[in-house]
Each structure stands twice: as structure tokens, then as C-alpha cells.
Amino acid sequence: MKIVIIDYGAGNIQSIQFAIERIGYNSILSNDPDIIKNADKVIFPGVGEASSAMAKLIESGLHILLPTLKQPVLGICLGMQLMCNKTEEGDTEGLHIFDVDIKKFTTNVKVPQIGWNTIKNLESPLFSNVKEESYVYLVHSYYASLCKDTVAKTNYGIEYTTALSKNNFYGTQFHPEKSSDIGEQILRNFLEL
Amino acid sequence: MITKRIIPCLDIKNGRTVKGINFVNLRDAGDPVELASIYAKTGADELVFLDISATEERRKTLADLVLKIAENINIPFTVGGGISSIEDVAVLLKNGADKISVNSSAIKNPTLINELSGKFGNQCITVAIDAKEIDGEWIVHLVGGKVPTDLKLFEWAKEVEKRGAGEILFTSMNNDGTKKGFANEALARLSTEVNIPIIASGGAGNIQDFADTFIKGKADAALAASVFHFEEIKIPELKTTLQKQGISMRID
């Protein structure tokens, strides 16, 4: 199986690659459109600030390719957010794969949310063998509202989306590569889709 | 609901753990990766590695260690100690660290916080503050708490938040090493003065100290070293006991 982690200069790619190794697969890092197109599974990471990450994606030309991919694609954290319509962070236009906007937490909570929280209303093969109210690791200041593509919810002052799914596209706000055994199960589920 | 976090801290010198480690099941007491793996498996929510090396090869040794840690553990970790530039941070994050912490370098050059959070996002920038209460005033200290500065804790905390810190790791030097509990009054006040997560550090002696710092001190996370390294407190028992007191804990 060819697993490609998109390397566009904005992601904790090393940790994702190690997590994939721990569950028994190899992956490659690439920003080459041909390699990405021919992969069996594509992971789209993202850490940092949205507008500069999007700028890097555009620079690599991958913003055109990504929405046209046919194989399973998993966006993680900021990667997931960039797959949405737009984000308040740096007033950034996203890839319009998931029909939802990203907003900043404004309720009476500490921002960023850093730590372990539970996911519920799990409705995706991403979560097979994952129990409702399992703990995952989150670190973010912006969130996706609930929408028709929501396949996992979390409460942090408000209920919001922690996973999205539409056709071959998946996204998690949490970091499966840092979410202990549960996270590895979710990554495995994605790789075995 | 978001849980409170339990964070063991490992002091690292030249790629090895330094503080007395007395773990029954450890083959190599100096191996940070082995110790980190045990903590990850027994329910630590996060780990902090504090590098205290003073050699010239320090940066490379630390970067190599971070890579090994990322390869072997599946929970988040923070790396601190001697970090003073964008290049330092870039290497550590690239090698798999989730967050970095800055302390003295941020005091000497506060714009470093702006630069780091601008480049890497505030979610991965922890500012560590060592402070000591002197005549009723909390004074920020440098060099592992040895040298007093002109900065006052609460003002400095607000400033680092404004400059882009994503989290504050507050060590009370009055409490550190005493095993008599965390500085809960100062911690509670910090939580009202800033709106970013606060990690409590210094003073952990028993399980009740953790309960107190989460309830009275309103801390979001609690960090300790020796009570964990000497197995005076075991993390599974700690978390179960705290949960019974109504404190939200990650227990799988």
C-alpha cells in the first residue's frame, strides 16, 4: 500500500510518519502531484497558522489537486480546517471540500484548547472499534461548527465538530498520531478503508 | 469535557535523564525513551523534557533524542531548556516535539515569543515562568530560579499571553522541592488574569496536592518529577483517586 503524507512545509509530519510505522505500515513524504495522485492513501497534515499554511499549499500547487483526489484523504488538525470553506484565522479561503466554516472559540473557555477531550456521536468507519466518549488529544483555537459532514462531536464550551467525512475525504480536528492507542486505532481504520 | 492533565517532567543532560530515577521496572534508569514509554503506557497525559546540558553538541544531542522520543511514544511532549532561536524550535518541532518551552530567553528577548508564535502558531509555544514570593510580591527569576528580575509574575504572564504564548508553565520556587503542595493561590490568580492554559509546577508531594491544585489552584495541568520517578505516586492510582473527587481525568 502506498501511503503519502503531503509535505508542504506546515505539519508535524515526522510524528505522523512514526505513528504509521508503529501500526505496521510505511509512508513517504511528498509534494509531487504525480506521487500524490498515485497513492492509495493520502494524509494532509497541518500545524501552525492557517493563512501561511494555505499560502504554502498554493505555492506547491496542491490546492488544485487535493479536491480532485479519488482515493481516501485524511486531513489532520489544520489540514482538516483547510479542507473546509474558509477560516476566521487570517481570513483564509479553504479548499471547499467540507461545507462548513472555521471560527475562533469565543465562549467562556481557555484558548487554545490544549489537552484530552472526548469524541461522541461517532458515525464513520474511521471509528470502528473506537468507543463513544473515547479520549483524543486536541490543540487548537479555531473549530468547525456542526454540519451535515460531521461524524464526531466534542464539547468545549460549545458542541463542535471533531471529525468530518464526505465521499473519499476525511478530517480530524484531533491528532490521531498523538492520541495514544485510540489514535493509532483511528489511523489504522483510515489506512484499512 | 476536557480533562485535567498529569505531566511527568524528565530532566535531560547529554541525552540521558539526570534526576534520581528509581523505577522498579526500568532496565536503564538513564534512558529517557524507556522511561517516557512507561509513563505513556501508564496514563501520563503529556511529557516535558527539560534539557540542562551545557556542552557544545547540546543542540544536536537534543534533536536526536527528540526524534527517538517521537518514534517511540504516542502521547504529546514538550521540550525545553536553552531554546533561544527560531532555528532551535524549527528543528525540535520537525523532529516530532509537539510544543517547546522558553524561559530565560523570553525574559531577555520578549519579542522571541512573538516571532515563535507568528512562525509556528501559539499552540506550540509554552512560556515557562519561575517565580518566588518575596515580601508578598511574586518576582520572576532567571537561570533556573537563581537570579531575580524586575518582572512581576502576573504582569509578565499577561505580557507573554499578549505576545502569543499558548500556555504558561508556572513553577513556584517557594514550593519546588518542598513536597508540601503547589502554590495554589498564585495559580488561581493566574487563571483569572490570563485566558490560556496554566500548568502548575513545584511542590507535588501526595495525591491530595494534585487535587488541590486542580480545584483550589484552578490549574489545567500539573507537572511533577521526583514523586513519579521514585514511584511515590503511581499515575493510574493518582488519576483514579482524582476522578473520584470529581476531577475530570483521561482513564481508558
Coordinates of C-alpha atoms in Angstrom, one line a residue:
Chain A
M1 CA 0.0 0.0 0.0
K2 CA 1.3 3.4 -1.0
I3 CA 0.7 5.9 1.8
V4 CA 1.7 9.5 1.1
I5 CA 2.0 12.3 3.7
I6 CA 1.7 15.6 1.9
D7 CA 4.9 17.6 2.8
Y8 CA 4.2 21.3 2.1
G9 CA 6.2 22.7 5.0
A10 CA 3.3 23.0 7.5
G11 CA 2.9 20.0 9.6
N12 CA 4.1 17.7 12.3
I13 CA 4.8 15.1 9.6
Q14 CA 7.5 13.2 11.5
S15 CA 5.1 12.2 14.2
I16 CA 2.6 11.0 11.7
Q17 CA 5.1 9.0 9.9
F18 CA 6.3 7.4 13.1
A19 CA 2.7 6.6 14.2
I20 CA 2.1 4.9 10.8
E21 CA 5.3 2.9 11.4
R22 CA 4.1 1.8 14.8
I23 CA 1.0 0.3 13.4
G24 CA 2.9 -1.5 10.8
Y25 CA 2.9 0.5 7.6
N26 CA 5.5 2.6 5.7
S27 CA 4.7 6.0 4.3
I28 CA 6.5 8.5 2.2
L29 CA 6.6 12.3 2.4
S30 CA 6.0 14.2 -0.9
N31 CA 4.7 17.3 -2.5
D32 CA 4.9 15.8 -6.0
P33 CA 1.4 15.8 -7.6
D34 CA 2.1 12.6 -9.6
I35 CA 3.2 10.7 -6.4
I36 CA 0.2 12.0 -4.5
K37 CA -2.2 11.1 -7.3
N38 CA -1.0 7.6 -7.4
A39 CA -1.1 6.9 -3.7
D40 CA -3.6 4.5 -2.1
K41 CA -4.0 6.8 0.9
V42 CA -3.2 10.4 1.3
I43 CA -2.6 12.2 4.6
F44 CA -2.9 16.0 4.7
P45 CA -1.3 17.3 7.9
G46 CA -1.2 20.9 9.2
V47 CA 0.1 22.7 12.2
G48 CA 0.6 26.4 12.7
E49 CA -1.3 29.4 11.3
A50 CA -3.9 29.0 8.6
S51 CA -3.1 31.7 6.1
S52 CA 0.6 30.9 6.0
A53 CA -0.1 27.2 5.7
M54 CA -2.6 27.9 2.9
A55 CA -0.1 30.1 1.2
K56 CA 2.4 27.3 1.2
L57 CA -0.2 24.9 -0.2
I58 CA -0.9 27.3 -3.0
E59 CA 2.8 27.8 -3.7
S60 CA 3.1 24.0 -4.2
G61 CA 0.1 24.0 -6.5
L62 CA -1.5 21.2 -4.4
H63 CA -4.6 23.3 -3.6
I64 CA -5.9 22.5 -7.1
L65 CA -5.0 18.8 -6.9
L66 CA -6.3 18.0 -3.4
P67 CA -10.1 18.4 -4.0
T68 CA -9.9 16.3 -7.2
L69 CA -8.3 13.2 -5.5
K70 CA -10.3 10.0 -5.6
Q71 CA -8.5 7.8 -3.0
P72 CA -9.1 8.2 0.8
V73 CA -7.7 11.5 2.0
L74 CA -7.3 12.3 5.7
G75 CA -6.8 15.9 6.9
I76 CA -5.4 16.3 10.4
C77 CA -5.9 19.4 12.6
L78 CA -5.2 22.5 10.5
G79 CA -5.2 20.1 7.4
M80 CA -8.9 19.4 8.2
Q81 CA -9.6 23.1 8.7
L82 CA -8.1 24.0 5.3
M83 CA -10.4 21.4 3.7
C84 CA -13.4 23.5 4.8
N85 CA -14.9 26.6 3.2
K86 CA -13.0 29.3 5.0
T87 CA -11.4 30.1 8.3
E88 CA -11.5 33.2 10.5
E89 CA -7.8 32.6 11.2
G90 CA -6.1 35.1 8.9
D91 CA -9.4 35.4 7.0
T92 CA -8.3 32.4 4.9
E93 CA -10.2 30.8 2.0
G94 CA -10.1 27.0 2.2
L95 CA -10.5 24.2 -0.3
H96 CA -14.3 23.9 0.0
I97 CA -14.3 20.2 0.4
F98 CA -16.4 20.2 3.6
D99 CA -19.2 22.7 3.5
V100 CA -18.5 24.4 6.9
D101 CA -16.7 27.4 8.2
I102 CA -14.0 27.6 10.8
K103 CA -14.4 30.0 13.7
K104 CA -12.5 31.0 16.8
F105 CA -13.6 29.8 20.2
T106 CA -15.3 32.7 21.9
T107 CA -17.2 31.2 24.7
N108 CA -16.0 31.2 28.3
V109 CA -13.1 28.8 27.8
K110 CA -9.4 29.0 27.7
V111 CA -7.9 29.4 24.2
P112 CA -6.2 27.4 22.8
Q113 CA -7.8 24.2 23.9
I114 CA -4.9 22.0 24.9
G115 CA -5.4 18.5 26.1
W116 CA -7.6 15.4 26.1
N117 CA -11.3 15.6 25.4
T118 CA -13.9 13.1 24.4
I119 CA -15.4 12.4 21.0
K120 CA -19.1 11.2 20.6
N121 CA -21.8 10.5 18.1
L122 CA -19.2 8.6 16.1
E123 CA -20.6 7.9 12.6
S124 CA -17.8 6.7 10.3
P125 CA -15.7 3.6 9.6
L126 CA -12.9 5.8 10.9
F127 CA -14.2 4.9 14.3
S128 CA -14.7 1.1 14.1
N129 CA -13.5 -0.4 17.4
V130 CA -13.5 3.0 19.0
K131 CA -15.9 3.5 21.8
E132 CA -18.2 6.5 22.2
E133 CA -16.6 9.1 24.6
S134 CA -13.0 8.0 23.8
Y135 CA -10.3 10.4 24.6
V136 CA -8.3 12.2 21.9
Y137 CA -5.6 14.9 22.0
L138 CA -6.5 18.3 20.8
V139 CA -4.7 21.6 20.5
H140 CA -6.5 24.4 18.6
S141 CA -8.0 27.8 18.9
Y142 CA -10.4 27.5 15.9
Y143 CA -13.1 25.0 15.3
A144 CA -15.6 23.7 12.7
S145 CA -19.3 24.0 13.6
L146 CA -21.6 21.1 13.5
C147 CA -22.7 20.4 9.9
K148 CA -24.0 17.6 7.7
D149 CA -20.5 16.1 7.2
T150 CA -19.9 15.9 11.0
V151 CA -19.0 12.3 12.1
A152 CA -17.7 13.1 15.6
K153 CA -18.6 15.8 18.1
T154 CA -16.8 17.3 21.1
N155 CA -17.8 19.7 23.8
Y156 CA -15.6 22.7 24.7
G157 CA -17.9 25.4 25.9
I158 CA -20.0 24.5 22.9
E159 CA -20.5 21.4 20.8
Y160 CA -18.4 21.4 17.7
T161 CA -17.1 19.1 15.0
T162 CA -14.0 16.9 15.8
A163 CA -14.3 14.7 12.6
L164 CA -15.7 15.2 9.2
S165 CA -16.4 12.8 6.3
K166 CA -17.6 13.3 2.8
N167 CA -17.2 10.8 0.0
N168 CA -13.4 9.9 0.0
F169 CA -12.5 12.8 2.2
Y170 CA -12.0 12.6 6.0
G171 CA -10.8 15.1 8.5
T172 CA -10.0 15.0 12.2
Q173 CA -9.5 18.1 14.4
F174 CA -7.7 15.9 16.9
H175 CA -4.2 14.4 16.4
P176 CA -4.6 10.7 16.0
E177 CA -0.8 10.4 15.9
K178 CA -0.7 11.8 19.5
S179 CA -3.9 10.2 20.8
S180 CA -2.4 7.1 22.4
D181 CA -3.8 3.7 21.4
I182 CA -7.2 5.2 20.4
G183 CA -5.4 7.5 17.9
E184 CA -3.5 4.6 16.5
Q185 CA -6.7 2.6 16.1
I186 CA -8.3 5.5 14.1
L187 CA -5.2 5.8 11.9
R188 CA -5.3 2.1 11.3
N189 CA -9.0 2.3 10.4
F190 CA -8.2 5.0 7.9
L191 CA -5.4 3.1 6.3
E192 CA -7.6 0.0 6.1
L193 CA -10.5 1.7 4.4
Chain B
M1 CA -15.3 17.5 28.8
I2 CA -11.6 18.4 28.6
T3 CA -9.6 16.6 31.3
K4 CA -7.0 18.0 33.6
R5 CA -3.5 16.8 32.6
I6 CA -0.9 14.9 34.6
I7 CA 2.6 15.6 33.3
P8 CA 5.8 13.9 34.4
C9 CA 8.9 16.1 33.8
L10 CA 12.2 14.5 32.8
D11 CA 15.4 16.4 33.3
I12 CA 17.9 15.6 30.5
K13 CA 21.7 16.0 30.4
N14 CA 23.6 15.0 27.3
G15 CA 20.8 12.8 26.1
R16 CA 20.3 11.0 29.5
T17 CA 17.9 11.5 32.4
V18 CA 19.6 13.1 35.4
K19 CA 17.3 13.4 38.4
G20 CA 17.4 10.3 40.6
I21 CA 15.2 7.8 38.9
N22 CA 14.2 4.8 40.9
F23 CA 11.8 2.8 38.8
V24 CA 11.3 -0.8 39.6
N25 CA 10.8 -2.0 36.1
L26 CA 13.4 0.1 34.3
R27 CA 16.3 -1.7 32.7
D28 CA 18.2 1.5 32.0
A29 CA 17.4 4.3 34.5
G30 CA 19.2 6.8 32.4
D31 CA 17.3 6.2 29.2
P32 CA 14.7 8.9 28.7
V33 CA 13.0 7.0 25.9
E34 CA 12.4 3.9 28.1
L35 CA 11.1 6.0 31.0
A36 CA 8.9 8.1 28.6
S37 CA 7.4 4.9 27.2
I38 CA 6.5 3.6 30.6
Y39 CA 4.8 6.9 31.5
A40 CA 2.9 6.9 28.2
K41 CA 1.7 3.4 28.9
T42 CA 0.7 4.1 32.5
G43 CA -1.5 7.1 31.7
A44 CA 0.6 10.2 31.6
D45 CA -1.3 12.7 29.5
E46 CA 1.8 14.5 28.3
L47 CA 5.5 14.7 29.0
V48 CA 8.0 17.5 29.4
F49 CA 11.7 17.1 28.7
L50 CA 13.9 19.8 30.2
D51 CA 17.4 19.8 28.8
I52 CA 20.1 21.1 31.2
S53 CA 23.2 20.2 29.1
A54 CA 25.8 22.8 28.7
T55 CA 28.0 21.2 26.1
E56 CA 28.6 22.5 22.6
E57 CA 26.9 19.5 21.0
R58 CA 23.8 20.2 23.1
R59 CA 21.6 21.1 20.2
K60 CA 22.3 18.1 18.1
T61 CA 22.1 15.6 21.0
L62 CA 18.7 17.1 22.0
A63 CA 17.4 17.0 18.4
D64 CA 18.4 13.3 18.1
L65 CA 16.8 12.5 21.4
V66 CA 13.5 14.2 20.3
L67 CA 13.5 12.1 17.2
K68 CA 13.8 8.9 19.2
I69 CA 11.1 10.0 21.6
A70 CA 8.7 10.8 18.8
E71 CA 9.4 7.4 17.3
N72 CA 8.5 5.6 20.4
I73 CA 5.7 7.3 22.3
N74 CA 2.2 8.1 21.2
I75 CA 1.3 11.0 23.5
P76 CA 2.3 14.7 23.2
F77 CA 5.5 16.1 24.6
T78 CA 7.1 19.4 25.2
V79 CA 10.8 20.2 25.0
G80 CA 12.5 23.0 26.9
G81 CA 15.9 24.2 28.1
G82 CA 18.3 26.6 26.3
I83 CA 15.9 27.3 23.4
S84 CA 16.6 30.8 22.1
S85 CA 16.0 31.0 18.4
I86 CA 13.6 30.2 15.6
E87 CA 16.1 27.7 14.2
D88 CA 16.2 25.8 17.5
V89 CA 12.5 25.5 17.5
A90 CA 12.2 24.5 13.9
V91 CA 14.5 21.5 14.4
L92 CA 12.7 20.3 17.5
L93 CA 9.2 20.6 16.0
K94 CA 10.4 19.0 12.8
N95 CA 11.8 16.1 14.8
G96 CA 8.4 15.5 16.4
A97 CA 8.1 17.7 19.5
D98 CA 4.6 19.0 20.0
K99 CA 5.4 22.1 22.0
I100 CA 8.6 23.9 23.0
S101 CA 9.0 25.9 26.2
V102 CA 11.1 29.1 26.5
N103 CA 12.0 30.7 29.8
S104 CA 15.2 32.9 30.2
S105 CA 15.5 33.6 26.5
A106 CA 12.0 35.1 26.5
I107 CA 12.8 37.3 29.5
K108 CA 16.0 38.5 27.8
N109 CA 14.2 39.0 24.5
P110 CA 10.4 39.1 24.8
T111 CA 9.9 39.6 21.1
L112 CA 11.1 36.0 20.7
I113 CA 7.6 34.9 21.8
N114 CA 6.0 37.0 19.0
E115 CA 8.4 35.6 16.5
L116 CA 7.9 32.0 17.5
S117 CA 4.1 32.1 17.8
G118 CA 4.0 34.0 14.5
K119 CA 6.0 31.4 12.7
F120 CA 4.8 28.2 14.4
G121 CA 1.4 29.1 15.9
N122 CA 0.8 29.9 19.6
Q123 CA -0.5 26.3 20.2
C124 CA 3.1 25.0 20.4
I125 CA 4.7 27.8 22.4
T126 CA 4.8 27.3 26.2
V127 CA 6.4 30.1 28.3
A128 CA 7.9 28.7 31.5
I129 CA 8.0 31.2 34.4
D130 CA 9.9 30.6 37.6
A131 CA 8.8 32.9 40.3
K132 CA 9.4 33.4 44.0
E133 CA 7.2 35.2 46.5
I134 CA 9.3 37.8 48.3
D135 CA 7.5 40.1 50.8
G136 CA 4.1 39.4 49.3
E137 CA 5.2 40.0 45.8
W138 CA 5.8 37.3 43.2
I139 CA 9.1 38.0 41.4
V140 CA 10.1 36.3 38.2
H141 CA 13.6 34.7 38.3
L142 CA 16.2 33.7 35.7
V143 CA 18.7 30.9 35.4
G144 CA 16.7 28.1 36.9
G145 CA 15.4 30.4 39.6
K146 CA 18.7 31.8 40.8
V147 CA 18.6 35.4 39.6
P148 CA 15.7 37.8 40.4
T149 CA 14.5 40.0 37.6
D150 CA 12.4 43.2 37.7
L151 CA 9.4 41.4 36.4
K152 CA 6.4 40.6 38.4
L153 CA 4.6 37.3 37.8
F154 CA 1.1 38.5 36.9
E155 CA 2.3 41.3 34.7
W156 CA 4.8 39.0 32.9
A157 CA 2.1 36.4 32.5
K158 CA -0.2 38.9 30.8
E159 CA 2.6 40.1 28.6
V160 CA 3.5 36.6 27.4
E161 CA -0.1 35.8 26.6
K162 CA -0.4 39.1 24.6
R163 CA 2.8 38.2 22.7
G164 CA 1.5 34.9 21.7
A165 CA 2.2 32.2 24.3
G166 CA -0.2 29.3 24.0
E167 CA 0.3 28.1 27.6
I168 CA 2.1 29.0 30.8
L169 CA 4.2 26.6 32.9
F170 CA 4.4 28.3 36.3
T171 CA 7.0 27.0 38.8
S172 CA 6.8 28.4 42.3
M173 CA 10.3 28.4 43.8
N174 CA 8.8 28.7 47.2
N175 CA 7.1 25.3 46.8
D176 CA 9.5 23.5 44.5
G177 CA 11.2 20.6 46.3
T178 CA 9.1 21.0 49.4
K179 CA 6.6 18.3 48.7
K180 CA 4.1 20.4 50.6
G181 CA 1.7 21.2 47.7
F182 CA 1.5 23.6 44.8
A183 CA 1.3 27.4 45.0
N184 CA -2.5 27.4 44.6
E185 CA -3.3 31.0 45.5
A186 CA -0.9 32.3 42.8
L187 CA -2.1 29.7 40.4
A188 CA -5.8 30.6 40.9
R189 CA -5.0 34.2 40.3
L190 CA -3.0 33.4 37.2
S191 CA -6.1 31.6 35.8
T192 CA -8.2 34.8 36.3
E193 CA -5.5 37.1 34.8
V194 CA -4.9 35.2 31.6
N195 CA -7.1 33.1 29.3
I196 CA -4.5 30.5 28.2
P197 CA -4.0 27.1 30.0
I198 CA -1.8 27.0 33.1
I199 CA 0.5 24.2 34.1
A200 CA 1.2 24.0 37.8
S201 CA 4.7 23.0 38.8
G202 CA 6.6 22.8 42.1
G203 CA 5.5 21.2 45.3
A204 CA 3.8 17.9 44.5
G205 CA 4.1 15.5 47.5
N206 CA 1.0 13.5 47.6
I207 CA -2.2 12.8 45.7
Q208 CA -4.2 15.5 47.6
D209 CA -1.7 18.1 46.4
F210 CA -2.8 17.4 42.8
A211 CA -6.5 17.5 43.8
D212 CA -5.9 20.9 45.5
T213 CA -4.1 22.4 42.6
F214 CA -6.8 21.4 40.2
I215 CA -9.7 22.6 42.4
K216 CA -8.2 25.4 44.5
G217 CA -5.5 26.4 42.1
K218 CA -7.7 26.0 39.0
A219 CA -4.7 24.6 37.2
D220 CA -5.3 23.0 33.8
A221 CA -2.4 20.6 34.2
A222 CA 0.0 19.6 37.0
L223 CA 3.7 18.8 36.5
A224 CA 5.9 16.8 38.8
A225 CA 9.2 14.9 38.7
S226 CA 10.5 13.1 41.7
V227 CA 7.2 11.8 43.0
F228 CA 6.8 10.0 39.7
H229 CA 10.4 9.0 39.2
F230 CA 10.6 7.4 42.6
E231 CA 7.1 5.8 42.2
E232 CA 5.9 7.6 45.4
I233 CA 2.8 8.4 43.4
K234 CA 1.7 6.0 40.6
I235 CA -0.2 7.7 37.8
P236 CA -3.0 5.1 37.5
E237 CA -3.8 5.4 41.2
L238 CA -3.4 9.2 41.1
K239 CA -5.9 9.5 38.2
T240 CA -8.5 7.2 39.7
T241 CA -8.4 9.0 43.0
L242 CA -8.7 12.4 41.4
Q243 CA -11.6 11.2 39.3
K244 CA -13.4 10.0 42.5
Q245 CA -13.1 13.6 43.7
G246 CA -14.9 14.8 40.6
I247 CA -11.8 15.9 38.7
S248 CA -12.1 15.1 35.0
M249 CA -9.3 12.6 34.1
R250 CA -8.5 10.6 31.0
I251 CA -8.8 7.0 32.1
D252 CA -9.2 4.4 29.3

